[in-house]
mmCIF file of C-alpha atoms in Angstrom:
data_model
loop_
_atom_site.group_PDB
_atom_site.id
_atom_site.type_symbol
_atom_site.label_atom_id
_atom_site.label_comp_id
_atom_site.label_asym_id
_atom_site.label_seq_id
_atom_site.Cartn_x
_atom_site.Cartn_y
_atom_site.Cartn_z
ATOM 1 C CA MET A 1 -1.291 8.004 -10.281
ATOM 2 C CA ASN A 2 -2.238 4.353 -9.765
ATOM 3 C CA ILE A 3 -3.464 3.508 -6.269
ATOM 4 C CA ALA A 4 -3.964 -0.034 -4.986
ATOM 5 C CA LEU A 5 -6.452 -0.811 -2.222
ATOM 6 C CA MET A 6 -5.809 -4.101 -0.461
ATOM 7 C CA MET A 7 -7.728 -5.470 2.517
ATOM 8 C CA GLU A 8 -7.348 -8.720 4.446
ATOM 9 C CA ASN A 9 -9.810 -11.228 5.864
ATOM 10 C CA SER A 10 -10.707 -9.632 9.194
ATOM 11 C CA GLN A 11 -11.875 -6.373 7.588
ATOM 12 C CA ALA A 12 -12.965 -7.567 4.136
ATOM 13 C CA ALA A 13 -16.614 -6.786 4.873
ATOM 14 C CA LYS A 14 -15.723 -3.072 4.937
ATOM 15 C CA ASN A 15 -14.081 -3.096 1.520
ATOM 16 C CA ALA A 16 -17.056 -1.614 -0.318
ATOM 17 C CA VAL A 17 -17.242 1.355 2.080
ATOM 18 C CA VAL A 18 -13.513 2.083 1.892
ATOM 19 C CA LEU A 19 -13.373 1.574 -1.874
ATOM 20 C CA GLU A 20 -16.249 3.994 -2.449
ATOM 21 C CA GLN A 21 -14.501 6.768 -0.517
ATOM 22 C CA LEU A 22 -11.124 6.132 -2.165
ATOM 23 C CA GLN A 23 -12.634 6.116 -5.649
ATOM 24 C CA ALA A 24 -14.455 9.393 -4.961
ATOM 25 C CA VAL A 25 -11.231 11.148 -3.941
ATOM 26 C CA ALA A 26 -9.215 9.524 -6.738
ATOM 27 C CA ALA A 27 -11.739 10.678 -9.347
ATOM 28 C CA GLN A 28 -11.239 14.284 -8.251
ATOM 29 C CA ASN A 29 -7.471 13.898 -8.759
ATOM 30 C CA LYS A 30 -7.817 11.810 -11.951
ATOM 31 C CA ASP A 31 -6.095 8.869 -10.273
ATOM 32 C CA ALA A 32 -6.884 5.200 -10.948
ATOM 33 C CA VAL A 33 -7.852 2.789 -8.147
ATOM 34 C CA PHE A 34 -7.209 -0.966 -8.260
ATOM 35 C CA ASN A 35 -9.063 -3.044 -5.661
ATOM 36 C CA VAL A 36 -6.593 -5.930 -5.431
ATOM 37 C CA GLY A 37 -7.280 -7.385 -1.975
ATOM 38 C CA MET A 38 -10.388 -9.028 -0.549
ATOM 39 C CA SER A 39 -13.675 -7.486 -1.681
ATOM 40 C CA ASP A 40 -15.783 -9.441 0.827
ATOM 41 C CA GLU A 41 -15.449 -12.249 3.350
ATOM 42 C CA ASN A 42 -15.853 -14.938 0.677
ATOM 43 C CA ASP A 43 -13.072 -13.631 -1.572
ATOM 44 C CA HIS A 44 -9.556 -15.068 -2.058
ATOM 45 C CA HIS A 45 -8.366 -15.371 1.574
ATOM 46 C CA LEU A 46 -5.575 -13.009 2.628
ATOM 47 C CA THR A 47 -3.895 -12.076 5.903
ATOM 48 C CA TYR A 48 -1.910 -8.931 6.664
ATOM 49 C CA ILE A 49 1.237 -10.952 5.932
ATOM 50 C CA HIS A 50 0.093 -11.427 2.338
ATOM 51 C CA LEU A 51 -0.578 -7.691 2.060
ATOM 52 C CA GLY A 52 3.113 -6.871 2.522
ATOM 53 C CA ILE A 53 4.128 -9.265 -0.254
ATOM 54 C CA MET A 54 1.435 -7.904 -2.568
ATOM 55 C CA ALA A 55 2.336 -4.278 -1.899
ATOM 56 C CA SER A 56 6.033 -4.874 -2.477
ATOM 57 C CA ILE A 57 5.429 -6.638 -5.791
ATOM 58 C CA LEU A 58 3.090 -3.968 -7.145
ATOM 59 C CA LEU A 59 5.321 -1.082 -6.045
ATOM 60 C CA ASN A 60 8.610 -2.622 -7.190
ATOM 61 C CA ALA A 61 7.064 -3.658 -10.514
ATOM 62 C CA LYS A 62 5.787 -0.070 -10.867
ATOM 63 C CA ALA A 63 2.255 -1.306 -11.416
ATOM 64 C CA VAL A 64 1.039 1.200 -8.823
ATOM 65 C CA ASP A 65 2.453 4.327 -7.255
ATOM 66 C CA PHE A 66 0.740 4.078 -3.890
ATOM 67 C CA VAL A 67 -0.872 1.422 -1.695
ATOM 68 C CA VAL A 68 -3.739 1.913 0.743
ATOM 69 C CA THR A 69 -4.080 -0.984 3.152
ATOM 70 C CA GLY A 70 -4.728 -1.857 6.766
ATOM 71 C CA CYS A 71 -6.128 -4.425 9.155
ATOM 72 C CA GLY A 72 -8.030 -4.320 12.436
ATOM 73 C CA THR A 73 -5.548 -2.070 14.242
ATOM 74 C CA GLY A 74 -3.456 -1.147 11.203
ATOM 75 C CA GLN A 75 -0.319 -2.227 13.038
ATOM 76 C CA GLY A 76 0.066 -5.688 11.514
ATOM 77 C CA ALA A 77 -0.269 -4.393 7.962
ATOM 78 C CA LEU A 78 2.148 -1.554 8.772
ATOM 79 C CA MET A 79 4.840 -3.968 9.939
ATOM 80 C CA SER A 80 4.165 -6.396 7.110
ATOM 81 C CA LEU A 81 4.633 -3.744 4.434
ATOM 82 C CA ASN A 82 7.669 -2.063 5.955
ATOM 83 C CA ILE A 83 9.802 -5.209 6.066
ATOM 84 C CA HIS A 84 9.906 -5.257 2.259
ATOM 85 C CA PRO A 85 12.317 -3.281 0.049
ATOM 86 C CA GLY A 86 10.877 -0.376 -1.894
ATOM 87 C CA VAL A 87 7.952 0.107 0.502
ATOM 88 C CA VAL A 88 7.649 3.060 2.903
ATOM 89 C CA CYS A 89 4.397 2.688 4.825
ATOM 90 C CA GLY A 90 2.914 5.113 7.334
ATOM 91 C CA TYR A 91 0.306 4.613 10.057
ATOM 92 C CA CYS A 92 -2.860 6.629 9.682
ATOM 93 C CA LEU A 93 -5.737 7.116 12.138
ATOM 94 C CA ASP A 94 -6.991 10.536 11.132
ATOM 95 C CA PRO A 95 -6.643 13.172 8.379
ATOM 96 C CA ALA A 96 -3.780 14.926 10.185
ATOM 97 C CA ASP A 97 -1.756 11.688 10.090
ATOM 98 C CA ALA A 98 -2.362 11.399 6.341
ATOM 99 C CA PHE A 99 -1.363 15.007 5.679
ATOM 100 C CA LEU A 100 1.785 14.908 7.820
ATOM 101 C CA PHE A 101 2.926 11.582 6.356
ATOM 102 C CA ALA A 102 2.504 12.928 2.819
ATOM 103 C CA GLN A 103 4.361 16.147 3.572
ATOM 104 C CA ILE A 104 7.102 14.963 5.939
ATOM 105 C CA ASN A 105 7.763 11.300 5.152
ATOM 106 C CA ASN A 106 6.463 11.200 1.555
ATOM 107 C CA GLY A 107 6.170 7.410 1.482
ATOM 108 C CA ASN A 108 4.253 5.180 -0.890
ATOM 109 C CA ALA A 109 1.790 3.342 1.364
ATOM 110 C CA LEU A 110 -0.615 3.940 4.233
ATOM 111 C CA SER A 111 -1.937 1.463 6.781
ATOM 112 C CA LEU A 112 -5.315 2.254 8.329
ATOM 113 C CA ALA A 113 -7.115 0.797 11.353
ATOM 114 C CA PHE A 114 -10.338 -0.610 9.945
ATOM 115 C CA ALA A 115 -11.692 -1.928 13.271
ATOM 116 C CA LYS A 116 -10.260 0.303 16.016
ATOM 117 C CA GLY A 117 -12.463 3.393 16.256
ATOM 118 C CA PHE A 118 -14.287 2.486 13.044
ATOM 119 C CA GLY A 119 -17.789 3.435 14.156
ATOM 120 C CA TRP A 120 -20.356 6.112 13.366
ATOM 121 C CA GLY A 121 -18.981 8.495 10.717
ATOM 122 C CA ALA A 122 -16.091 6.170 9.895
ATOM 123 C CA GLU A 123 -16.651 6.604 6.165
ATOM 124 C CA LEU A 124 -16.231 10.367 6.606
ATOM 125 C CA ASN A 125 -12.936 9.939 8.451
ATOM 126 C CA VAL A 126 -11.689 7.607 5.718
ATOM 127 C CA ARG A 127 -12.753 10.088 3.036
ATOM 128 C CA TYR A 128 -10.965 12.980 4.762
ATOM 129 C CA MET A 129 -7.817 10.876 5.233
ATOM 130 C CA PHE A 130 -7.723 10.131 1.523
ATOM 131 C CA GLU A 131 -8.267 13.788 0.671
ATOM 132 C CA LYS A 132 -5.301 14.817 2.818
ATOM 133 C CA ALA A 133 -3.130 11.941 1.584
ATOM 134 C CA PHE A 134 -3.598 12.634 -2.127
ATOM 135 C CA ALA A 135 -4.400 16.330 -2.461
ATOM 136 C CA GLY A 136 -1.742 18.794 -3.621
ATOM 137 C CA ARG A 137 2.007 18.329 -3.844
ATOM 138 C CA ARG A 138 3.718 15.848 -1.553
ATOM 139 C CA GLY A 139 6.950 16.297 0.372
ATOM 140 C CA GLU A 140 6.468 20.027 0.978
ATOM 141 C CA GLY A 141 7.332 19.707 4.663
ATOM 142 C CA TYR A 142 5.422 20.825 7.731
ATOM 143 C CA PRO A 143 5.873 23.417 8.917
ATOM 144 C CA VAL A 144 7.239 24.735 5.626
ATOM 145 C CA GLU A 145 10.422 26.061 7.199
ATOM 146 C CA ARG A 146 11.280 22.483 8.207
ATOM 147 C CA LYS A 147 11.141 21.187 4.631
ATOM 148 C CA GLU A 148 14.890 20.951 4.015
ATOM 149 C CA PRO A 149 15.807 18.726 7.013
ATOM 150 C CA GLN A 150 12.634 16.648 6.606
ATOM 151 C CA VAL A 151 13.320 15.896 2.953
ATOM 152 C CA ARG A 152 16.959 15.140 3.777
ATOM 153 C CA ASN A 153 16.054 12.769 6.626
ATOM 154 C CA ALA A 154 13.427 10.958 4.554
ATOM 155 C CA GLY A 155 16.084 10.373 1.893
ATOM 156 C CA ILE A 156 18.613 9.149 4.461
ATOM 157 C CA LEU A 157 16.071 6.709 5.886
ATOM 158 C CA ASN A 158 15.502 5.257 2.417
ATOM 159 C CA GLN A 159 19.261 4.910 1.945
ATOM 160 C CA VAL A 160 19.603 3.098 5.271
ATOM 161 C CA LYS A 161 16.825 0.664 4.337
ATOM 162 C CA SER A 162 18.479 -0.005 0.971
ATOM 163 C CA ALA A 163 21.801 -0.647 2.716
ATOM 164 C CA VAL A 164 20.239 -3.072 5.194
ATOM 165 C CA ILE A 165 18.400 -4.998 2.469
ATOM 166 C CA LYS A 166 21.302 -5.929 0.220
ATOM 167 C CA ASP A 167 19.771 -8.665 -1.916
ATOM 168 C CA ASN A 168 18.203 -8.277 -5.330
ATOM 169 C CA TYR A 169 14.462 -7.728 -4.942
ATOM 170 C CA LEU A 170 13.543 -11.069 -6.508
ATOM 171 C CA ASP A 171 15.995 -12.792 -4.169
ATOM 172 C CA THR A 172 13.958 -11.487 -1.234
ATOM 173 C CA LEU A 173 10.818 -13.022 -2.730
ATOM 174 C CA ARG A 174 12.585 -16.319 -3.375
ATOM 175 C CA ALA A 175 13.615 -16.429 0.291
ATOM 176 C CA ILE A 176 9.956 -16.415 1.428
ATOM 177 C CA ASP A 177 7.889 -19.604 1.660
ATOM 178 C CA PRO A 178 6.727 -20.009 -1.968
ATOM 179 C CA GLU A 179 3.235 -21.101 -0.914
ATOM 180 C CA LEU A 180 2.865 -17.865 1.053
ATOM 181 C CA VAL A 181 3.865 -15.818 -1.996
ATOM 182 C CA LYS A 182 1.672 -17.901 -4.285
ATOM 183 C CA THR A 183 -1.359 -17.189 -2.101
ATOM 184 C CA ALA A 184 -0.484 -13.492 -2.033
ATOM 185 C CA VAL A 185 -0.423 -13.252 -5.826
ATOM 186 C CA GLY A 186 -3.299 -15.646 -6.419
ATOM 187 C CA GLY A 187 -6.135 -13.120 -6.670
ATOM 188 C CA GLU A 188 -7.486 -12.354 -10.145
ATOM 189 C CA ARG A 189 -7.709 -8.592 -9.596
ATOM 190 C CA PHE A 190 -4.158 -8.497 -8.233
ATOM 191 C CA GLN A 191 -2.876 -10.366 -11.289
ATOM 192 C CA LYS A 192 -4.787 -8.101 -13.665
ATOM 193 C CA CYS A 193 -3.269 -5.012 -12.048
ATOM 194 C CA LEU A 194 0.266 -6.426 -12.065
ATOM 195 C CA PHE A 195 0.204 -7.879 -15.574
ATOM 196 C CA GLU A 196 -1.535 -4.924 -17.243
ATOM 197 C CA GLN A 197 0.037 -2.043 -15.310
ATOM 198 C CA GLY A 198 3.445 -3.406 -14.285
ATOM 199 C CA LYS A 199 6.579 -2.096 -15.985
ATOM 200 C CA ASP A 200 9.209 -4.502 -14.629
ATOM 201 C CA ALA A 201 9.203 -7.470 -16.999
ATOM 202 C CA GLU A 202 11.464 -9.556 -14.758
ATOM 203 C CA ILE A 203 9.143 -9.353 -11.750
ATOM 204 C CA ILE A 204 6.087 -10.050 -13.895
ATOM 205 C CA ALA A 205 7.746 -13.087 -15.489
ATOM 206 C CA TRP A 206 8.752 -14.439 -12.069
ATOM 207 C CA VAL A 207 5.197 -14.149 -10.736
ATOM 208 C CA LYS A 208 3.761 -15.870 -13.822
ATOM 209 C CA GLN A 209 6.257 -18.690 -13.460
ATOM 210 C CA LEU A 210 5.362 -19.109 -9.777
ATOM 211 C CA LEU A 211 1.663 -19.305 -10.597
ATOM 212 C CA GLN A 212 2.303 -22.109 -13.081
ATOM 213 C CA LYS A 213 3.968 -24.350 -10.497
#
């Protein structure tokens, strides 16, 4: 599985800590991690609004299978990701949140609070969240006897979102301020992940064309 880590400006200084824990868990599962957001406070400047655009492009282009993101409270990134088609983002403060999201909602992104409660032992909490998010089979339900309605409801929710967002995916990108999208896709590591791992040629071509303008 390909996992993207993307962090914005307010929490960029914590990227190295979060990346280390994610890479450690991913290595155990033989997953690949792509650090596509800000790596420090001097990196390509991003806000949580850019994170939603980035996540949607990588997921819809099938460059990655899962996105780990967040902001100070985690709420802004959560809302930013969930407005886009093809993205189902959960809110995660502790390992139980990560486990229950993976088993009940079975989405493709998590938003963490990288400032709220991020004190002594924070790296351990992050590590345990990643272990619960990526260990074992997903969508098994919790408790197990509730699996059938939980899987059914998760599927219905996805259908409702698809019905509400009627446009072609690229049409949704075209409707956004092009300078906002251009900033979102402007990072070198993001481009490397998309262009080398992406499987949707149309999305990749559109991003390349935008970058040339």
